[in-house]
PDB file of C-alpha atoms in Angstrom:
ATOM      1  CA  UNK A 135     106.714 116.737  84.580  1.00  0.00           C
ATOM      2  CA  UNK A 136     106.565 113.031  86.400  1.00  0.00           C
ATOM      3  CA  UNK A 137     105.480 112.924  89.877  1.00  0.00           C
ATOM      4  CA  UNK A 138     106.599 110.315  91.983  1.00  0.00           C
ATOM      5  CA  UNK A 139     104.670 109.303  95.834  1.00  0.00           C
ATOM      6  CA  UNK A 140     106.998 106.883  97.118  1.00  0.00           C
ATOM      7  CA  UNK A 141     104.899 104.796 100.511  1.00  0.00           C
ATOM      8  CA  UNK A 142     105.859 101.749 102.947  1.00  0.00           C
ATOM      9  CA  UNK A 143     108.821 102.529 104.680  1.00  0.00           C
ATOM     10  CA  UNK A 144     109.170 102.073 108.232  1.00  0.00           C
ATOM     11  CA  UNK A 145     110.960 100.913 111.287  1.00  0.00           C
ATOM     12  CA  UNK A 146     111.849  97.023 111.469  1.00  0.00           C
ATOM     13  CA  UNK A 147     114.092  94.538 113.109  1.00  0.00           C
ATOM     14  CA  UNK A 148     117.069  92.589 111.091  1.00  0.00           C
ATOM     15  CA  UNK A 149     114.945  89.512 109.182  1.00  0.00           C
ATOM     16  CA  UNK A 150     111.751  91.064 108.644  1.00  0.00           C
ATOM     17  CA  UNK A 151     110.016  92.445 105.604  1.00  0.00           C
ATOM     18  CA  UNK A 152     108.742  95.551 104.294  1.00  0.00           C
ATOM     19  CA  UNK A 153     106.794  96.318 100.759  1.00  0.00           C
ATOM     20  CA  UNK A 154     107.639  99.927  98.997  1.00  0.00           C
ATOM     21  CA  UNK A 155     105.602 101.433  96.990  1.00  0.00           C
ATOM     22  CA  UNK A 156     105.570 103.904  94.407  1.00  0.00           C
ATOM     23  CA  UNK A 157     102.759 105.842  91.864  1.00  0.00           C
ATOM     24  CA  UNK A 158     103.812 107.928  88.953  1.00  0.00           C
ATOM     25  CA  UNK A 159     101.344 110.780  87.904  1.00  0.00           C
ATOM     26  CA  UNK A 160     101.861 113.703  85.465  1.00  0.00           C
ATOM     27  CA  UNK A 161     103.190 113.842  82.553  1.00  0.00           C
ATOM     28  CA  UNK A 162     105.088 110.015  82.272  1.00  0.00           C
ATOM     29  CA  UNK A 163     106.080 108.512  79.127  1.00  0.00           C
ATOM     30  CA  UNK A 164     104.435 106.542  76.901  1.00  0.00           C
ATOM     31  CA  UNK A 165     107.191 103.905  78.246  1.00  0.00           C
ATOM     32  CA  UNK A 166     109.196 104.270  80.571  1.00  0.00           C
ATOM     33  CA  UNK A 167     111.667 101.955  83.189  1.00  0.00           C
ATOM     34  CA  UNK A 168     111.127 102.624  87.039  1.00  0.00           C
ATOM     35  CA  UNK A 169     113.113 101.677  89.899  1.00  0.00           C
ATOM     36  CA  UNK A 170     114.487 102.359  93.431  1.00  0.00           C
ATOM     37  CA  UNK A 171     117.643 104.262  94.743  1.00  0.00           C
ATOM     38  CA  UNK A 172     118.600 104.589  98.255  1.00  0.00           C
ATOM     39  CA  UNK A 173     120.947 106.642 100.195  1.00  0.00           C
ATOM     40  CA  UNK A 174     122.292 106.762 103.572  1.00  0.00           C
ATOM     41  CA  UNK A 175     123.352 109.487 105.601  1.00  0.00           C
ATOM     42  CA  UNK A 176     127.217 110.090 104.856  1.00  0.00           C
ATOM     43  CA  UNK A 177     126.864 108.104 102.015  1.00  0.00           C
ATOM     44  CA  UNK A 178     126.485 108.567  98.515  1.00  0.00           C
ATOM     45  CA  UNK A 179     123.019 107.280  96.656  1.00  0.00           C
ATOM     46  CA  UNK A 180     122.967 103.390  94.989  1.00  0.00           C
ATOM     47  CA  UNK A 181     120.896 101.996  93.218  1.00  0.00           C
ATOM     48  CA  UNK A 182     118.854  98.923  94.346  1.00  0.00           C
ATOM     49  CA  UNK A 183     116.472  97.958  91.727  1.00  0.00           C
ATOM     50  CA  UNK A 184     114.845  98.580  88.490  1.00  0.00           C
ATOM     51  CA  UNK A 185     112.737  97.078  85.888  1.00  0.00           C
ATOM     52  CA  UNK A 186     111.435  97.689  82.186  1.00  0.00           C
ATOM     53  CA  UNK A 187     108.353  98.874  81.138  1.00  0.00           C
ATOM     54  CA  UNK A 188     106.798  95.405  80.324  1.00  0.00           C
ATOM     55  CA  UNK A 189     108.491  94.197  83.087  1.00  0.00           C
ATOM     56  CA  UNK A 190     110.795  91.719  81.760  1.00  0.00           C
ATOM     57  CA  UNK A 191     113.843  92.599  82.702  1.00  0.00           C
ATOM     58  CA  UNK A 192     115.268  93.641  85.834  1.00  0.00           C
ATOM     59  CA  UNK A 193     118.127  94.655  87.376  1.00  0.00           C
ATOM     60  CA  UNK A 194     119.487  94.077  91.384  1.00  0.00           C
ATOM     61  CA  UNK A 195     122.462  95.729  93.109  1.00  0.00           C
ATOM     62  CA  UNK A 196     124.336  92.531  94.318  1.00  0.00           C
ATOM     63  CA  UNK A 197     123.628  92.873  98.206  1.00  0.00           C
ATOM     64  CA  UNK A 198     120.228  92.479  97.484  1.00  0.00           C
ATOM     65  CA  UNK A 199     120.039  90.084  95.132  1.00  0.00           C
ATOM     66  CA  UNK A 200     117.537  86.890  96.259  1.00  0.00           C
ATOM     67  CA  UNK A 201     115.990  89.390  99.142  1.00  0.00           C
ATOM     68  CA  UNK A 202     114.356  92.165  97.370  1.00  0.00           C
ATOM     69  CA  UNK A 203     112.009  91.948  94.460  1.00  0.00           C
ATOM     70  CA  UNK A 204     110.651  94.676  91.810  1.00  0.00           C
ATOM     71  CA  UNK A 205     107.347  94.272  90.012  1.00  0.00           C
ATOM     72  CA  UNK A 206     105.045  97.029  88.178  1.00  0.00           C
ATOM     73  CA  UNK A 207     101.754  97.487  86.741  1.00  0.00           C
ATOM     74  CA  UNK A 208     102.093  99.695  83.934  1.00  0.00           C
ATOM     75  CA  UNK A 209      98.151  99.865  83.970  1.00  0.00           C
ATOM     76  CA  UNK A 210      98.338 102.070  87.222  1.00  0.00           C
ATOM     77  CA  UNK A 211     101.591 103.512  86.808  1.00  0.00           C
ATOM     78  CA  UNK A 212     102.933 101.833  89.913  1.00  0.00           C
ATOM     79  CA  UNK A 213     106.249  99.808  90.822  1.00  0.00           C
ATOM     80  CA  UNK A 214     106.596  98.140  94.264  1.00  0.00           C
ATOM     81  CA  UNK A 215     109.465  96.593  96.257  1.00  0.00           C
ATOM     82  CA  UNK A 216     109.218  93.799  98.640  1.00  0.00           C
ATOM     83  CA  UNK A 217     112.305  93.778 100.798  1.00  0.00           C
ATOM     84  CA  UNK A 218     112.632  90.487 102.206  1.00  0.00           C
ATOM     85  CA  UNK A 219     115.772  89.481 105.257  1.00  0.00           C
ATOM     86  CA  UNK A 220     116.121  93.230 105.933  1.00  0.00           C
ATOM     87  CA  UNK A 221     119.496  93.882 107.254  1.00  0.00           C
ATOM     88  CA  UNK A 222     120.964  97.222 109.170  1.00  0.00           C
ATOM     89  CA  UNK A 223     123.044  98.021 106.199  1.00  0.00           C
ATOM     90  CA  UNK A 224     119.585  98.562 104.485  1.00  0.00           C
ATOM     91  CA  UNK A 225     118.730 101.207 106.572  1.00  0.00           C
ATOM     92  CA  UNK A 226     118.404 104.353 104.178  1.00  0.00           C
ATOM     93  CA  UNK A 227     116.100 106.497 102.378  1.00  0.00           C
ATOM     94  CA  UNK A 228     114.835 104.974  99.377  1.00  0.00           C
ATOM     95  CA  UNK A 229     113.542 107.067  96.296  1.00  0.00           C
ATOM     96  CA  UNK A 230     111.539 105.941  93.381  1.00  0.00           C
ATOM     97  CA  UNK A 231     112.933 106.687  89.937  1.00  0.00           C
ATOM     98  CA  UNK A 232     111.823 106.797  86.457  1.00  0.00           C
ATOM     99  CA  UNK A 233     114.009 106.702  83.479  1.00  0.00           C
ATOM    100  CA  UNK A 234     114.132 105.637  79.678  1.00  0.00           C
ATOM    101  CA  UNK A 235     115.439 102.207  80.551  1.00  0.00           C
ATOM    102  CA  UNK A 236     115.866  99.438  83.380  1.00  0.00           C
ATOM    103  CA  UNK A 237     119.797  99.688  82.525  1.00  0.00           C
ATOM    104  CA  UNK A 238     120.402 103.133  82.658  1.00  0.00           C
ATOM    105  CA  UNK A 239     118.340 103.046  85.820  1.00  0.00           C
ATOM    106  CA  UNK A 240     121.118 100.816  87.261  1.00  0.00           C
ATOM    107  CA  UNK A 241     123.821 103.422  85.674  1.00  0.00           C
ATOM    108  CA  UNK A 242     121.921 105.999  87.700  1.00  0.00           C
ATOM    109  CA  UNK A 243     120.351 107.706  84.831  1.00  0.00           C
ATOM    110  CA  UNK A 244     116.942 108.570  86.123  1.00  0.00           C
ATOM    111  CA  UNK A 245     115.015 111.227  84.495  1.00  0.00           C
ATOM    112  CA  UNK A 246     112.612 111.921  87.444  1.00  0.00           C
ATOM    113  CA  UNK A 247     112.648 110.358  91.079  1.00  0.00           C
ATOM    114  CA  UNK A 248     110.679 111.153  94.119  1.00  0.00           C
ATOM    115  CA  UNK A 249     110.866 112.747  97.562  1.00  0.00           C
ATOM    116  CA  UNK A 250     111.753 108.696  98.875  1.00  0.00           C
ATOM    117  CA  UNK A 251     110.601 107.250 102.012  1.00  0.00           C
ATOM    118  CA  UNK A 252     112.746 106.491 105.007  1.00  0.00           C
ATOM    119  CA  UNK A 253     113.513 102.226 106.318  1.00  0.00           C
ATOM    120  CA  UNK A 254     115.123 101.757 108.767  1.00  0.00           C
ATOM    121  CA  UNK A 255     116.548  98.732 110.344  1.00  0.00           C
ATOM    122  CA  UNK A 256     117.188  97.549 114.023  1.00  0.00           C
ATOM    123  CA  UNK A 257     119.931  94.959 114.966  1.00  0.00           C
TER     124      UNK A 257
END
């Protein structure tokens, strides 16, 4: 089993930033993708982000493309998101995945993901 602590939500106004966090103990891979989901209430979960184990590639829903950025450190077993221009339609819980790859991340093909973290954004 992977075990995922997700850390850095919050409660913002539109235009400011916030930094997620995310560690991955247990049992992970010797390689493995991570990345970040969200979901909103009455809505159904999307991914946002992901990125490969040597953190090469990466992948962005649209919306957030040019205000959000995913990085790791495979040393620690960590993955971070820096949310940049927030906007209310970001306001959602956001969970930390782990998968076999940064694409089928982006599919929605996580193997593990975490309890997620709550941001929330003021207009």
């Amino acid at each position: 089993q992977v075990q995922l602590v997700e850390s850095g939500g919050g409660l913002v106004q539109a235009g400011d930033s916030l930094r997620l966090s995310c560690a991955a103990s247990g049992r992970t891979p010797s390689a493995y993708a991570m990345g970040w989901f969200r979901q909103a209430p009455g809505k159904e979960r999307e991914f946002v982000a992901s990125i490969s184990w040597s953190g090469t590639i990466t992948y962005y829903r649209d919306p957030v493309k040019g205000r959000f950025t995913i990085s790791r450190d495979s040393a620690s077993n960590t993955v971070s998101l820096q949310m940049n221009r927030l906007e209310p339609e970001d306001t959602a819980v956001y969970y930390c995945e782990v998968g076999s790859r940064a694409d089928s991340l982006s599919s929605g093909k996580a193997n593990y993901w975490g309890q997620g973290t709550q941001v929330t954004v003021s207009s």
